[in-house]
XYZ file of C-alpha atoms in Angstrom:
711
model
C 60.014 88.992 21.975
C 57.892 88.170 25.035
C 58.674 91.564 26.545
C 57.574 93.463 23.400
C 54.419 91.321 23.135
C 53.410 92.140 26.695
C 54.123 95.835 26.210
C 52.089 95.946 23.020
C 49.001 94.353 24.585
C 48.979 96.019 27.989
C 47.128 99.233 28.787
C 49.469 102.116 29.453
C 49.649 102.985 33.142
C 50.803 106.452 34.168
C 52.410 107.135 37.545
C 52.934 110.377 39.399
C 56.533 111.265 40.364
C 55.818 110.405 43.993
C 54.384 106.981 43.020
C 57.413 106.355 40.816
C 59.646 107.189 43.749
C 57.794 104.776 46.021
C 57.864 102.010 43.419
C 61.553 102.499 42.739
C 62.299 102.491 46.439
C 60.323 99.315 47.140
C 61.900 97.504 44.218
C 65.473 98.410 45.072
C 65.810 98.677 48.816
C 67.801 96.138 50.758
C 66.400 94.655 53.902
C 69.073 94.125 56.496
C 67.916 91.177 58.586
C 69.380 90.419 61.961
C 69.396 86.962 63.515
C 66.426 87.727 65.758
C 64.205 88.397 62.758
C 64.153 92.183 63.054
C 64.358 94.256 59.894
C 65.934 97.618 59.255
C 64.854 99.555 56.197
C 66.789 102.560 54.858
C 64.997 105.807 54.273
C 63.228 106.254 50.975
C 65.119 108.210 48.334
C 63.934 111.704 47.503
C 64.014 111.003 43.768
C 63.627 107.722 41.916
C 66.646 106.022 40.378
C 66.912 106.104 36.611
C 66.503 102.347 36.124
C 64.444 99.852 38.042
C 64.957 96.150 37.400
C 64.165 94.454 40.663
C 61.070 92.709 41.934
C 58.148 94.433 43.550
C 56.957 93.681 47.079
C 53.859 91.597 47.778
C 51.244 94.199 46.977
C 50.600 95.146 43.375
C 50.907 98.944 43.387
C 48.585 100.889 41.121
C 47.798 104.577 40.762
C 45.697 105.822 43.647
C 43.097 107.281 41.317
C 42.187 103.915 39.793
C 43.002 101.456 42.551
C 40.230 100.481 44.984
C 41.378 99.954 48.513
C 40.755 96.389 49.671
C 40.256 97.136 53.342
C 36.892 95.692 54.274
C 37.900 93.473 57.152
C 37.922 89.725 56.803
C 35.252 89.288 59.467
C 32.785 91.292 57.362
C 32.781 88.378 54.932
C 31.419 85.989 57.557
C 27.855 86.226 56.289
C 25.379 83.372 56.236
C 25.440 83.082 52.471
C 29.251 83.060 52.283
C 29.503 80.464 55.047
C 26.739 78.324 53.567
C 28.187 78.522 50.072
C 31.671 77.655 51.296
C 30.475 74.633 53.269
C 28.319 73.329 50.423
C 31.260 73.619 48.048
C 33.493 71.864 50.596
C 31.189 68.851 50.570
C 30.962 68.946 46.781
C 34.705 69.142 46.193
C 35.243 66.218 48.589
C 32.858 64.123 46.528
C 34.350 65.378 43.253
C 37.942 64.612 44.262
C 37.161 61.050 45.322
C 35.004 60.454 42.259
C 37.739 61.711 39.932
C 40.371 59.472 41.522
C 38.411 56.260 42.127
C 35.505 56.236 39.657
C 36.397 58.355 36.638
C 40.119 57.459 37.054
C 40.866 61.030 36.021
C 43.065 63.719 37.589
C 44.313 63.932 41.176
C 42.654 67.163 42.226
C 44.136 67.784 45.677
C 47.825 66.932 45.357
C 49.177 70.497 45.162
C 49.284 73.189 47.806
C 46.911 75.262 45.649
C 44.693 72.451 44.376
C 42.355 72.294 41.424
C 39.617 71.062 43.770
C 39.645 74.435 45.558
C 40.357 76.708 42.597
C 37.646 75.416 40.259
C 34.611 76.074 42.510
C 36.101 79.423 43.531
C 36.554 80.460 39.904
C 32.968 79.452 39.129
C 31.740 81.557 42.061
C 33.807 84.602 41.061
C 33.144 84.558 37.311
C 29.774 82.839 36.916
C 27.747 83.179 40.103
C 28.975 86.615 41.098
C 28.940 87.771 37.488
C 25.271 86.860 37.201
C 24.524 88.608 40.495
C 26.270 91.758 39.267
C 24.298 91.641 36.036
C 20.819 90.835 37.316
C 20.747 91.448 41.112
C 23.470 94.028 41.845
C 22.436 94.478 45.461
C 23.112 90.794 46.158
C 26.640 90.795 44.730
C 29.152 88.936 46.868
C 31.715 91.309 48.358
C 35.475 90.634 48.213
C 35.611 89.543 51.892
C 32.737 87.113 51.270
C 34.581 85.687 48.287
C 37.743 85.342 50.386
C 35.782 83.427 53.037
C 34.422 81.113 50.335
C 37.916 80.553 48.959
C 39.534 79.707 52.260
C 36.676 77.427 53.226
C 37.228 75.325 50.113
C 41.010 75.772 50.276
C 41.153 74.406 53.816
C 38.761 71.529 53.170
C 40.747 70.504 50.075
C 43.512 69.252 52.393
C 41.363 66.216 53.239
C 39.915 64.321 50.239
C 41.590 61.397 48.459
C 45.358 61.260 48.031
C 45.854 64.412 50.089
C 44.816 62.697 53.322
C 41.634 60.628 53.576
C 42.894 57.757 51.411
C 45.709 56.996 53.858
C 43.228 57.292 56.718
C 41.175 54.497 55.134
C 43.840 52.370 53.457
C 46.387 51.970 56.258
C 44.007 50.633 58.960
C 42.029 48.417 56.539
C 44.816 46.756 54.606
C 46.526 44.154 56.864
C 43.725 41.576 57.055
C 43.128 41.567 53.304
C 46.650 41.378 51.927
C 48.059 38.954 54.509
C 49.058 35.648 52.888
C 51.104 32.621 53.968
C 53.802 33.766 51.554
C 54.318 37.287 52.982
C 53.928 36.051 56.595
C 52.298 39.257 57.765
C 50.157 37.442 60.308
C 53.164 35.763 61.888
C 55.417 38.791 61.849
C 53.296 41.645 63.207
C 49.556 40.906 63.553
C 49.816 40.474 67.310
C 51.041 44.068 67.599
C 48.158 45.629 65.674
C 45.857 47.466 68.132
C 42.312 46.169 67.634
C 40.882 49.653 68.038
C 43.041 51.152 65.270
C 42.588 48.615 62.462
C 39.482 47.440 60.634
C 38.654 43.875 61.591
C 37.478 41.450 58.921
C 34.249 40.783 60.777
C 31.408 39.678 58.499
C 33.799 39.973 55.537
C 33.986 43.738 56.072
C 37.545 44.032 54.753
C 37.278 41.445 51.982
C 34.133 42.999 50.569
C 35.688 46.473 50.736
C 38.593 45.374 48.559
C 36.601 43.113 46.238
C 33.144 44.684 46.155
C 29.889 43.510 47.654
C 28.491 40.178 46.489
C 25.705 40.450 43.951
C 23.101 39.053 46.325
C 22.472 39.785 49.940
C 25.408 42.086 50.573
C 25.107 45.118 52.834
C 27.862 47.555 53.738
C 29.103 46.651 57.256
C 29.513 50.228 58.473
C 29.858 49.125 62.078
C 33.270 47.579 61.372
C 34.635 51.001 60.471
C 33.216 53.131 63.274
C 35.727 52.346 66.027
C 39.033 52.590 64.088
C 37.938 55.594 62.022
C 36.640 57.320 65.152
C 39.820 56.804 67.181
C 42.025 57.998 64.351
C 39.742 61.031 63.993
C 40.496 62.054 67.579
C 44.233 61.883 66.877
C 43.883 63.937 63.701
C 41.783 66.511 65.542
C 44.517 66.882 68.143
C 47.120 67.174 65.382
C 45.095 69.861 63.642
C 44.752 71.910 66.825
C 48.494 71.659 67.377
C 49.055 72.863 63.812
C 46.506 75.671 64.119
C 47.976 76.790 67.445
C 51.439 76.875 65.905
C 50.177 79.129 63.107
C 48.545 81.488 65.597
C 51.782 81.669 67.573
C 53.958 82.286 64.492
C 51.672 84.615 62.503
C 53.129 87.886 63.729
C 56.700 86.649 63.277
C 56.180 85.440 59.712
C 53.934 88.232 58.437
C 54.823 91.372 60.382
C 58.474 90.817 61.269
C 59.955 88.627 58.548
C 57.374 89.672 55.937
C 57.221 86.372 54.072
C 55.758 86.965 50.623
C 53.037 84.243 50.426
C 52.817 84.016 46.610
C 49.785 81.697 46.784
C 47.801 84.357 48.624
C 48.060 86.635 45.603
C 45.745 84.439 43.567
C 42.499 84.934 45.534
C 43.352 88.566 46.310
C 43.826 89.420 42.631
C 40.756 87.481 41.539
C 38.403 89.260 43.962
C 39.716 92.794 43.421
C 37.081 94.997 41.831
C 37.484 98.053 39.640
C 35.679 101.327 40.190
C 33.794 101.181 36.909
C 30.888 98.687 36.922
C 31.699 95.334 35.359
C 30.579 91.744 35.725
C 34.263 90.761 35.732
C 36.864 91.335 38.434
C 39.525 93.931 37.708
C 42.175 91.495 36.506
C 39.811 89.866 33.985
C 39.256 93.230 32.336
C 42.819 93.050 31.046
C 43.299 91.464 27.619
C 46.456 89.688 28.773
C 44.373 87.723 31.268
C 42.334 86.254 28.424
C 45.420 85.570 26.308
C 46.844 83.489 29.165
C 43.517 81.821 29.858
C 42.936 80.891 26.231
C 46.488 79.593 25.875
C 46.230 77.110 28.763
C 42.590 76.178 28.189
C 43.170 75.802 24.463
C 46.025 73.349 24.982
C 44.026 71.207 27.420
C 40.897 71.351 25.254
C 42.949 70.205 22.261
C 44.422 67.389 24.339
C 40.928 66.402 25.493
C 39.975 65.969 21.835
C 43.157 63.919 21.460
C 41.663 61.429 23.951
C 39.660 60.136 20.970
C 42.867 59.495 18.951
C 41.648 61.850 16.242
C 44.550 64.283 16.602
C 47.937 64.119 18.328
C 48.151 65.848 21.721
C 50.160 69.004 22.311
C 53.019 67.860 24.602
C 52.454 70.485 27.286
C 51.397 69.665 30.843
C 52.441 67.423 33.703
C 51.677 64.168 31.878
C 53.876 65.075 28.931
C 57.253 64.853 30.635
C 60.284 63.852 28.612
C 63.165 62.403 30.632
C 66.683 63.326 29.606
C 69.988 62.240 31.115
C 73.183 64.273 31.222
C 75.368 61.179 31.057
C 75.438 57.483 31.855
C 74.541 56.733 35.509
C 73.116 60.235 35.962
C 69.492 60.482 37.161
C 66.929 61.577 34.597
C 65.784 65.170 34.398
C 62.068 65.466 33.680
C 61.444 68.106 31.018
C 57.857 69.336 31.232
C 55.790 72.500 30.902
C 53.659 72.665 34.048
C 51.038 75.389 33.712
C 50.300 75.689 37.439
C 53.947 75.817 38.514
C 54.785 78.482 35.944
C 51.696 80.554 36.791
C 52.391 80.640 40.521
C 56.168 80.737 40.121
C 55.874 84.084 38.370
C 55.091 85.599 41.780
C 58.002 83.904 43.559
C 61.210 85.801 44.345
C 63.823 85.397 41.636
C 66.541 84.248 44.020
C 64.328 81.417 45.269
C 63.525 80.265 41.726
C 67.208 80.458 40.829
C 68.232 78.511 43.918
C 65.748 75.688 43.347
C 66.849 74.838 39.819
C 70.538 75.454 40.530
C 70.621 73.122 43.534
C 68.511 70.573 41.678
C 71.036 70.596 38.841
C 73.988 70.419 41.241
C 72.423 67.484 43.113
C 71.764 65.692 39.822
C 75.400 66.081 38.833
C 76.502 65.022 42.326
C 74.442 61.817 42.167
C 75.763 61.046 38.703
C 79.402 61.505 39.680
C 78.994 59.471 42.872
C 77.322 56.710 40.861
C 80.143 56.713 38.342
C 82.798 56.305 41.027
C 80.826 53.559 42.781
C 79.577 55.197 45.989
C 76.851 52.916 47.440
C 73.411 54.333 48.237
C 74.122 57.544 46.362
C 70.531 58.794 46.099
C 69.869 58.181 49.810
C 73.028 60.082 50.773
C 72.086 63.115 48.669
C 68.467 63.086 49.894
C 69.734 63.031 53.496
C 72.039 65.919 52.658
C 69.179 68.142 51.501
C 66.983 66.984 54.389
C 69.647 68.326 56.741
C 69.433 71.661 54.946
C 65.648 71.790 55.343
C 65.861 70.941 59.048
C 68.377 73.736 59.639
C 66.268 76.198 57.638
C 63.193 75.353 59.730
C 65.029 75.420 63.062
C 66.677 78.722 62.203
C 63.245 80.189 61.578
C 62.254 79.198 65.114
C 65.500 80.667 66.447
C 64.729 83.956 64.703
C 61.344 83.937 66.412
C 62.750 83.348 69.901
C 61.929 86.821 71.230
C 58.457 86.717 69.738
C 57.898 83.241 71.224
C 58.953 84.576 74.600
C 56.344 87.346 74.288
C 53.695 84.788 73.319
C 54.324 82.634 76.364
C 54.454 85.685 78.629
C 51.113 86.796 77.226
C 49.677 83.320 77.752
C 50.747 83.484 81.401
C 49.187 86.935 81.832
C 52.526 88.691 82.304
C 52.588 90.753 79.102
C 49.439 92.891 78.797
C 51.204 95.090 76.231
C 51.385 92.196 73.729
C 48.414 92.412 71.340
C 46.800 89.166 70.154
C 43.501 90.638 69.001
C 44.337 89.964 65.334
C 44.790 86.219 65.810
C 42.291 83.395 65.263
C 42.212 82.977 69.025
C 44.228 84.257 71.976
C 47.822 83.303 72.674
C 46.672 81.623 75.876
C 44.315 79.387 73.915
C 47.058 78.707 71.383
C 49.593 77.649 74.011
C 47.028 75.481 75.791
C 45.936 73.955 72.471
C 49.549 73.178 71.620
C 50.261 71.508 74.965
C 46.970 69.625 75.292
C 47.138 68.426 71.688
C 50.700 67.161 72.103
C 49.824 65.411 75.360
C 46.855 63.683 73.753
C 48.912 62.497 70.788
C 51.574 61.131 73.138
C 48.925 59.358 75.227
C 47.279 57.990 72.065
C 50.483 56.516 70.639
C 51.587 55.169 74.000
C 48.243 53.437 74.460
C 48.729 51.851 71.031
C 52.035 50.307 72.131
C 54.684 52.798 71.029
C 57.536 53.596 73.416
C 58.137 57.144 74.649
C 61.489 57.624 72.912
C 60.052 56.633 69.546
C 57.001 58.843 70.112
C 59.252 61.819 70.822
C 61.330 61.362 67.670
C 58.301 60.617 65.473
C 56.252 63.638 66.562
C 59.260 65.966 66.541
C 60.270 65.001 63.019
C 56.668 65.039 61.731
C 55.898 68.491 63.144
C 59.267 69.834 62.011
C 58.544 68.603 58.477
C 55.010 70.058 58.591
C 56.366 73.399 59.760
C 59.178 73.366 57.208
C 56.838 72.605 54.306
C 54.398 75.303 55.442
C 57.137 77.914 55.701
C 58.638 76.963 52.335
C 55.238 77.230 50.634
C 54.580 80.548 52.407
C 57.882 81.995 51.207
C 58.206 80.369 47.791
C 54.729 79.375 46.581
C 56.119 75.981 45.543
C 52.843 74.131 45.005
C 54.340 70.747 44.066
C 56.246 70.327 47.316
C 56.327 66.866 48.835
C 57.852 65.801 52.139
C 61.585 65.167 51.640
C 61.319 62.232 54.045
C 58.371 60.536 55.728
C 58.531 60.883 59.489
C 58.042 57.166 60.187
C 60.900 56.255 57.829
C 63.172 58.879 59.354
C 62.414 57.545 62.836
C 63.213 53.945 61.893
C 66.350 54.775 59.945
C 67.646 57.113 62.650
C 67.232 54.611 65.486
C 67.766 51.449 63.439
C 65.105 48.810 62.896
C 67.166 46.201 64.771
C 67.051 48.428 67.876
C 63.276 48.789 67.878
C 60.741 46.236 69.131
C 58.136 44.997 66.670
C 55.397 46.881 68.481
C 57.154 50.175 67.707
C 57.784 49.197 64.093
C 54.151 48.160 63.621
C 52.800 51.388 65.083
C 55.210 53.431 62.988
C 53.731 51.753 59.916
C 50.207 52.595 61.072
C 51.338 56.202 61.519
C 51.480 56.511 57.745
C 47.937 57.807 58.209
C 49.418 61.227 59.044
C 53.184 61.101 58.527
C 52.821 60.999 54.724
C 50.594 64.083 54.660
C 52.492 66.698 52.638
C 49.418 68.983 52.680
C 50.102 69.436 56.446
C 46.469 68.872 57.500
C 45.404 72.506 57.211
C 48.567 74.139 58.602
C 49.429 75.636 55.223
C 45.878 76.891 54.706
C 45.875 78.522 58.149
C 49.140 80.303 57.366
C 47.767 81.723 54.120
C 44.490 82.774 55.699
C 46.622 84.718 58.174
C 48.264 86.566 55.287
C 45.022 87.360 53.503
C 43.546 88.544 56.786
C 46.506 90.878 57.136
C 45.937 92.282 53.643
C 42.180 92.797 54.030
C 42.380 94.164 57.562
C 40.231 93.511 60.568
C 40.150 90.681 63.058
C 39.978 86.988 62.132
C 38.078 85.994 65.253
C 35.156 83.769 64.338
C 36.713 82.320 61.199
C 38.393 79.441 63.004
C 35.112 77.714 63.794
C 34.265 77.855 60.087
C 37.609 76.242 59.211
C 37.013 73.433 61.707
C 33.501 72.865 60.366
C 34.758 72.752 56.774
C 37.465 70.241 57.671
C 34.932 68.119 59.538
C 32.477 68.075 56.635
C 35.262 67.269 54.175
C 36.504 64.435 56.387
C 33.064 62.873 56.871
C 32.184 63.170 53.181
C 35.522 61.813 51.956
C 35.666 58.867 54.340
C 32.056 57.774 53.907
C 32.123 58.138 50.122
C 35.451 56.317 49.731
C 34.261 53.430 51.910
C 31.016 53.309 49.941
C 32.924 53.200 46.640
C 35.003 50.277 47.854
C 31.900 48.198 48.447
C 29.854 49.510 45.516
C 32.541 49.466 42.812
C 33.015 46.400 40.686
C 36.394 45.070 41.796
C 36.401 47.036 45.035
C 39.185 49.116 46.524
C 41.837 46.694 45.283
C 41.663 48.617 42.000
C 42.162 51.993 43.690
C 45.489 53.647 42.963
C 47.677 56.351 44.573
C 47.755 56.101 48.394
C 46.400 52.542 48.458
C 49.510 51.356 46.665
C 51.745 53.435 48.931
C 50.065 52.029 52.036
C 50.605 48.458 50.905
C 54.255 49.268 50.180
C 54.479 50.519 53.760
C 53.529 47.095 55.115
C 56.070 45.455 52.830
C 58.623 47.856 54.275
C 57.562 46.788 57.773
C 58.394 43.185 56.913
C 61.765 44.343 55.634
C 62.398 46.272 58.862
C 61.638 43.183 60.925
C 63.678 40.739 58.867
C 66.640 42.973 58.030
C 68.661 45.645 59.785
C 67.643 49.005 58.349
C 69.418 52.163 59.477
C 70.985 55.279 58.091
C 74.464 54.367 56.937
C 77.530 56.277 57.982
C 77.517 58.020 54.615
C 73.878 59.053 55.096
C 74.562 60.434 58.575
C 77.540 62.275 57.080
C 75.313 63.611 54.313
C 72.738 64.758 56.877
C 75.405 66.618 58.829
C 77.043 68.065 55.731
C 73.666 69.258 54.491
C 73.025 70.959 57.818
C 76.365 72.793 57.551
C 75.692 73.819 53.948
C 72.205 74.994 54.901
C 73.657 77.066 57.749
C 76.222 78.684 55.437
C 73.479 79.522 52.942
C 71.432 81.121 55.726
C 74.418 83.218 56.811
C 75.036 84.329 53.246
C 71.363 85.126 52.659
C 71.055 87.192 55.837
C 74.385 88.995 55.781
C 75.292 89.732 52.166
C 72.858 91.749 50.023
C 74.441 90.433 46.829
C 74.087 86.766 47.850
C 72.106 85.074 45.023
C 71.228 81.672 46.560
C 68.378 81.117 48.986
C 68.486 78.283 51.564
C 65.032 77.131 50.452
C 66.461 75.938 47.147
C 68.915 73.642 48.870
C 66.342 72.261 51.300
C 63.814 71.187 48.657
C 66.112 70.286 45.744
C 65.582 66.505 45.992
C 61.949 66.295 47.054
C 59.844 64.244 44.658
C 57.748 67.186 43.521
C 60.765 69.391 42.826
C 62.454 66.748 40.705
C 59.345 66.620 38.511
C 58.902 70.389 37.999
C 62.487 71.711 38.107
C 62.485 72.483 34.381
C 59.258 74.463 34.709
C 60.831 76.407 37.565
C 63.836 77.159 35.353
C 61.538 78.350 32.577
C 59.537 80.744 34.753
C 62.772 82.037 36.307
C 64.132 82.760 32.840
C 60.960 84.555 31.701
C 60.713 86.632 34.867
C 64.404 87.504 34.829
C 64.197 88.719 31.222
C 61.073 90.773 31.903
C 62.710 92.488 34.869
C 65.984 92.953 33.045
C 64.539 94.580 29.920
C 61.242 96.032 31.154
C 61.694 96.628 34.866
C 58.960 96.386 37.443
C 56.427 98.117 35.173
C 56.573 95.337 32.590
C 56.551 92.743 35.376
C 53.306 94.193 36.763
C 51.752 94.417 33.331
C 52.534 90.726 32.727
C 50.841 89.493 35.902
C 47.332 89.160 34.398
C 48.692 86.802 31.736
C 49.939 84.325 34.346
C 46.814 84.547 36.513
C 44.791 83.960 33.351
C 46.964 80.974 32.465
C 46.251 79.481 35.893
C 42.501 80.025 35.470
C 42.598 78.490 31.986
C 44.523 75.486 33.270
C 41.999 74.884 36.056
C 39.103 75.086 33.618
C 40.947 72.757 31.241
C 41.431 70.117 33.937
C 37.715 70.353 34.773
C 36.877 69.967 31.071
C 39.100 66.878 30.843
C 37.250 65.363 33.800
C 33.924 66.063 32.085
C 35.105 64.375 28.894
C 36.282 61.349 30.891
C 33.000 61.196 32.783
C 30.887 61.126 29.615
C 32.977 59.283 27.034
C 35.569 57.354 29.053
C 33.822 56.129 32.239
C 36.105 54.193 34.585
C 39.056 54.633 32.223
C 39.810 58.332 32.326
C 42.934 60.334 31.582
C 45.141 61.863 34.261
C 45.902 65.511 33.484
C 46.736 66.918 36.921
C 49.413 64.826 38.607
C 52.954 65.028 39.968
């Protein structure tokens, strides 16, 4: 029924025989991948096959007569107005995100890898601001490259505010002196190992007032108590960002040109900025009726549910907050049944085998946990999580192994021994990237060592953290999985691998403080850099000059988020003690520290066995994926099956897999292309609906809002 509906409401698109041949070839060819990442593609057929039912490549192919070529060059978008607009919106979204979380108590706007906080201002610019310019001042219309610059400015800066990053930056260093009591014995157990320059001291009641609010008379915000710890942590984060950015420069050519990762998230801004040849105030995709059907569907549901805030009508049980847990049997973990608009919208552009693999391995792991629970295996969930972590580690390491020849060329170029290697399309030269990687790593090692952490622990912590960052970035680049959390926090993995009884308290204390970055599933801009690389590839031209804009946007977002969150702690009635999300996680981290000190915590033999077994399974999946064209399961699915985000959206992933599979089976690639505007429209409608819900909370439900966007 869905297929016939989409056919009935889509404009008929005619293709020439040559275009049909190209489309059929791209949708049916098999890429033979060797272990070094090279690709061999068979010659195109002279005539198209009679039936096409496979997926299309990244680019949406349209007839040449009606399809504008988006080759402007990314650097041409670096105009003063685009830069200024992007930076202003970066500051605004930082304020908005913190206000939504801590004042309005509404949605968490930056938790996904394509966050509402970035999409909403971009949509307003594309549809409202640029639409008005097209209508009244056509010569001042923002060009597609300018719009892309605006998007990636806000997209990058959205990695900072609130739960995404800045909340941990504030909560972890400020918490010990407030929550220490004689009962929890924090002061006795680890206070002597807290570096004075990395934690906020309770001088002049700076910490107490932050968590309880300023007194009614005579209270002033003691900003000076925050300057030193926030400043020192900022230098560490800056080094971490440069390491991440350098890694993305080094790996760009491997991921985009050699392996050709699909980057589903990058399709969203590219499709929203594409213009048609006939004049219109709307972008090309919004001129399709299916776009508005999808938009009205999602926005209508959220608008109805916003009215339901007043208890006048029952809500429609669609969305992340309307999850219904079901259990397959006694002792089996619950499966969360929910309809997640964002996951389904983006998942429509993900490869079918990846979607299939995610829900299949999630279901298998659920059954595995249930059976192990029924037969009495201790620590079942931890064993299975370790198993899938091993698969993710192998997947990430194999990607580096595939890039070994490219990495050799990069280092030769950095040393001046490979003039034939071209790095003109990168954010900065390979030499700068290699130096940035080394200098950043050395600074982070020096920083942690100065804080009291031993070299062996530093090595394991940074290796696991960067490996997890890189793995998450690659998974998002290849799958578009926006609700992807870290499968394991790096500080926990370090403690459990080495054993808490084998680590001095100074190491354990510093590992707890390292929650400031080791919990960051948004990868501190690494994911944004990877996707900007892909969009730069699609638009053409060099990306030189854009990196300084990214750094500026991150800096403005960091300053705005930190200052505003600290201000809210002092200015809010009740203080930061009423703040949720990362503040609660940070406090739980200190409770875990006490547990590490008082009890022996280490990966059990079963967990080590699970880690090793998962690595073997991940390796077998990689071999199958790279050597057998018919192999249906992707190693990504196994690696992310038990992450928190996946367990919440697995049913939505199954649903979008089913819809996409049916469309391709009964309508082929033509019907799949014709359906794309519906899902982009549904994403736009969902974003607007979340913004509407925030507005309703702000006006009618101040300080007691309703969470719409969440895990």
